[in-house]
C-alpha atoms as a printed R data frame, in Angstrom:
    type eleno elety resid chain resno       x       y       z
1   ATOM     1    CA   GLU     A     1 -16.775  -0.716  10.944
2   ATOM     2    CA   ASP     A     2 -17.288   1.188   7.718
3   ATOM     3    CA   LEU     A     3 -18.600   0.908   4.106
4   ATOM     4    CA   LEU     A     4 -14.376   0.768   2.874
5   ATOM     5    CA   GLU     A     5 -13.708  -1.458   5.789
6   ATOM     6    CA   ALA     A     6 -16.181  -4.272   5.472
7   ATOM     7    CA   ALA     A     7 -15.345  -3.959   1.300
8   ATOM     8    CA   GLY     A     8 -11.395  -4.005   2.532
9   ATOM     9    CA   LYS     A     9 -12.629  -7.190   3.384
10  ATOM    10    CA   LEU     A    10 -13.148  -8.713   0.339
11  ATOM    11    CA   VAL     A    11  -9.391  -7.982  -1.061
12  ATOM    12    CA   THR     A    12  -8.385 -10.762   1.566
13  ATOM    13    CA   VAL     A    13 -10.708 -13.371  -0.209
14  ATOM    14    CA   LEU     A    14  -9.007 -11.520  -3.843
15  ATOM    15    CA   LYS     A    15  -5.459 -11.451  -2.662
16  ATOM    16    CA   PRO     A    16  -4.882 -15.310  -4.338
17  ATOM    17    CA   LEU     A    17  -6.093 -13.606  -7.431
18  ATOM    18    CA   TYR     A    18  -4.506 -10.555  -7.452
19  ATOM    19    CA   GLY     A    19  -0.840 -12.330  -6.195
20  ATOM    20    CA   PHE     A    20  -1.451 -14.099  -9.738
21  ATOM    21    CA   GLU     A    21  -2.734 -11.216 -11.852
22  ATOM    22    CA   ALA     A    22  -0.148  -8.488 -10.854
23  ATOM    23    CA   PRO     A    23   3.260 -10.830 -12.251
24  ATOM    24    CA   LEU     A    24   1.120 -11.072 -15.599
25  ATOM    25    CA   GLN     A    25   0.273  -7.225 -16.170
26  ATOM    26    CA   ALA     A    26   3.714  -6.564 -15.205
27  ATOM    27    CA   GLY     A    27   5.610  -8.283 -17.361
28  ATOM    28    CA   ALA     A    28   8.636  -8.349 -17.803
29  ATOM    29    CA   TYR     A    29  10.716  -5.975 -15.348
30  ATOM    30    CA   ASP     A    30  14.246  -5.807 -13.855
31  ATOM    31    CA   ARG     A    31  13.204  -7.313 -10.538
32  ATOM    32    CA   ALA     A    32  16.387  -6.087  -8.776
33  ATOM    33    CA   ALA     A    33  16.049  -2.562 -10.242
34  ATOM    34    CA   VAL     A    34  12.669  -2.231  -9.612
35  ATOM    35    CA   ARG     A    35  13.224  -3.670  -5.674
36  ATOM    36    CA   ALA     A    36  16.031  -1.513  -4.944
37  ATOM    37    CA   ARG     A    37  13.856   1.399  -5.950
38  ATOM    38    CA   ILE     A    38  10.999   0.344  -3.226
39  ATOM    39    CA   GLU     A    39  13.670  -0.020  -0.731
40  ATOM    40    CA   ARG     A    40  14.847   3.581  -1.225
41  ATOM    41    CA   ASP     A    41  11.288   4.889  -1.378
42  ATOM    42    CA   VAL     A    42  10.649   2.491   1.961
43  ATOM    43    CA   ARG     A    43  13.754   4.430   3.268
44  ATOM    44    CA   SER     A    44  13.057   8.245   1.913
45  ATOM    45    CA   GLY     A    45  10.453   9.198   4.851
46  ATOM    46    CA   PRO     A    46   8.642   7.770   8.158
47  ATOM    47    CA   VAL     A    47   5.731   6.582   6.738
48  ATOM    48    CA   VAL     A    48   5.467   5.880   2.992
49  ATOM    49    CA   VAL     A    49   2.282   5.281   0.788
50  ATOM    50    CA   TYR     A    50   1.753   3.200  -2.451
51  ATOM    51    CA   SER     A    51  -1.570   4.553  -3.710
52  ATOM    52    CA   TYR     A    52  -3.840   4.706  -6.897
53  ATOM    53    CA   THR     A    53  -4.915   7.945  -7.608
54  ATOM    54    CA   LEU     A    54  -8.514   6.972  -7.795
55  ATOM    55    CA   SER     A    55  -8.806   4.417  -5.032
56  ATOM    56    CA   PRO     A    56 -11.123   5.522  -2.048
57  ATOM    57    CA   PHE     A    57  -9.355   3.126  -0.233
58  ATOM    58    CA   CYS     A    58  -6.022   5.164  -0.631
59  ATOM    59    CA   ALA     A    59  -7.538   8.318  -0.580
60  ATOM    60    CA   GLU     A    60  -9.003   7.337   3.091
61  ATOM    61    CA   ALA     A    61  -5.969   5.940   4.248
62  ATOM    62    CA   LYS     A    62  -3.802   9.462   3.335
63  ATOM    63    CA   ALA     A    63  -6.834  11.083   5.099
64  ATOM    64    CA   LEU     A    64  -6.354   8.789   7.700
65  ATOM    65    CA   LEU     A    65  -2.855   9.371   8.207
66  ATOM    66    CA   ALA     A    66  -2.701  13.409   7.913
67  ATOM    67    CA   ALA     A    67  -5.460  13.911  10.629
68  ATOM    68    CA   GLN     A    68  -2.837  12.032  12.627
69  ATOM    69    CA   GLY     A    69  -0.695  14.611  11.735
70  ATOM    70    CA   ALA     A    70   2.092  12.060   9.834
71  ATOM    71    CA   ARG     A    71   4.826  13.329   7.694
72  ATOM    72    CA   VAL     A    72   3.462  10.993   4.343
73  ATOM    73    CA   THR     A    73   5.389  10.316   1.250
74  ATOM    74    CA   VAL     A    74   2.785   9.112  -1.331
75  ATOM    75    CA   ILE     A    75   3.649   7.422  -3.984
76  ATOM    76    CA   GLU     A    76   1.206   7.107  -6.525
77  ATOM    77    CA   LEU     A    77   1.345   4.046  -9.015
78  ATOM    78    CA   GLY     A    78  -1.109   5.246 -11.417
79  ATOM    79    CA   ASP     A    79  -4.719   5.833 -11.775
80  ATOM    80    CA   GLU     A    80  -5.758   2.310 -10.634
81  ATOM    81    CA   TRP     A    81  -4.950  -1.410 -10.888
82  ATOM    82    CA   VAL     A    82  -7.243  -1.905 -14.085
83  ATOM    83    CA   PRO     A    83  -4.986  -2.692 -16.950
84  ATOM    84    CA   GLY     A    84  -4.576   0.708 -19.207
85  ATOM    85    CA   LEU     A    85  -4.895   3.072 -16.048
86  ATOM    86    CA   LEU     A    86  -1.639   1.177 -14.292
87  ATOM    87    CA   PRO     A    87   1.662   2.165 -16.401
88  ATOM    88    CA   ALA     A    88   3.983  -0.332 -16.553
89  ATOM    89    CA   ASP     A    89   6.806   1.318 -14.112
90  ATOM    90    CA   GLY     A    90   3.491   1.093 -11.698
91  ATOM    91    CA   ALA     A    91   2.486  -2.071 -12.589
92  ATOM    92    CA   ALA     A    92   6.288  -3.616 -11.768
93  ATOM    93    CA   VAL     A    93   6.309  -1.717  -8.301
94  ATOM    94    CA   ARG     A    94   3.172  -3.662  -7.696
95  ATOM    95    CA   ALA     A    95   4.191  -6.930  -8.573
96  ATOM    96    CA   GLU     A    96   7.349  -6.495  -7.051
97  ATOM    97    CA   LEU     A    97   5.999  -5.730  -3.567
98  ATOM    98    CA   GLY     A    98   3.445  -8.604  -4.267
99  ATOM    99    CA   ALA     A    99   6.945 -10.852  -4.215
100 ATOM   100    CA   MET     A   100   8.199  -8.894  -1.386
101 ATOM   101    CA   THR     A   101   5.357  -8.252   1.050
102 ATOM   102    CA   GLY     A   102   2.652 -10.797  -0.277
103 ATOM   103    CA   GLN     A   103   0.608  -8.028  -0.306
104 ATOM   104    CA   THR     A   104  -0.244  -6.185  -4.277
105 ATOM   105    CA   SER     A   105  -3.296  -4.401  -3.246
106 ATOM   106    CA   MET     A   106  -3.378  -0.500  -2.651
107 ATOM   107    CA   PRO     A   107  -2.613   1.679  -0.611
108 ATOM   108    CA   HIS     A   108   0.332  -0.312   0.856
109 ATOM   109    CA   VAL     A   109   1.336   1.604   4.279
110 ATOM   110    CA   PHE     A   110   5.097   1.392   5.139
111 ATOM   111    CA   ILE     A   111   5.580   3.326   9.154
112 ATOM   112    CA   GLY     A   112   9.288   3.336   9.926
113 ATOM   113    CA   GLY     A   113  10.146   0.954   6.928
114 ATOM   114    CA   ALA     A   114   8.380  -2.169   7.697
115 ATOM   115    CA   SER     A   115   5.028  -3.268   5.751
116 ATOM   116    CA   ILE     A   116   1.724  -2.740   8.076
117 ATOM   117    CA   GLY     A   117  -0.142  -3.659   5.099
118 ATOM   118    CA   GLY     A   118  -3.287  -1.375   3.546
119 ATOM   119    CA   LEU     A   119  -6.177   0.369   5.410
120 ATOM   120    CA   ALA     A   120  -8.014  -2.675   6.384
121 ATOM   121    CA   SER     A   121  -6.480  -5.722   4.889
122 ATOM   122    CA   GLY     A   122  -2.679  -6.581   5.940
123 ATOM   123    CA   THR     A   123  -0.761  -7.065   8.953
124 ATOM   124    CA   PRO     A   124  -2.216  -5.528  10.996
125 ATOM   125    CA   GLY     A   125  -3.751  -2.594   8.460
126 ATOM   126    CA   LEU     A   126  -4.122   1.112   9.461
127 ATOM   127    CA   LYS     A   127  -7.681   0.886  10.710
128 ATOM   128    CA   ALA     A   128  -6.791  -1.560  13.089
129 ATOM   129    CA   LEU     A   129  -3.581  -0.022  14.159
130 ATOM   130    CA   LEU     A   130  -5.831   3.248  14.786
131 ATOM   131    CA   ARG     A   131  -8.450   1.273  16.810
132 ATOM   132    CA   ASP     A   132  -6.116  -0.175  19.097
133 ATOM   133    CA   GLY     A   133  -4.560   2.268  19.990
134 ATOM   134    CA   SER     A   134  -1.121   1.678  18.488
135 ATOM   135    CA   LEU     A   135  -0.975   3.696  15.655
136 ATOM   136    CA   ARG     A   136   0.036   7.302  16.897
137 ATOM   137    CA   ASP     A   137   3.052   5.439  18.803
138 ATOM   138    CA   LYS     A   138   3.825   3.558  15.781
139 ATOM   139    CA   LEU     A   139   4.185   7.098  13.846
140 ATOM   140    CA   LYS     A   140   6.258   8.474  17.029
141 ATOM   141    CA   ALA     A   141   8.711   6.110  16.734
142 ATOM   142    CA   ALA     A   142   9.006   6.623  12.953
143 ATOM   143    CA   GLY     A   143   9.832   9.854  13.360
144 ATOM   144    CA   ALA     A   144   6.355  10.613  11.599
145 ATOM   145    CA   LEU     A   145   5.415  13.262  14.370
């Protein structure tokens, strides 16, 4: 287990706080329109990663997928989740991802249209798939390799 993976476990502890905070940060937005956008995004490629530009967790997830040779569509929501660094549309997508999947942390990885979680969080998470040897199979099945 590396440092980012260990730190990612903290995200699990903070998940209820993030789940409460994300909709507050997003404020009022058109939920149906944002949900439709996410559904379109997720179908736009075999692997879709919602990301923050400055996040080391996101950088590692993108690098891990690139090292596998996967075709990836990256959707940058903003620099980071901190208010002032996350634009309104990014905050709305983050909040709606939380409503749809229960995960508001980034990266948020979809393979073949299904959420697999983040780098080290979620169900099962990118690192867990790599560790158990099933990541390549999932990427192949989705047409990403």
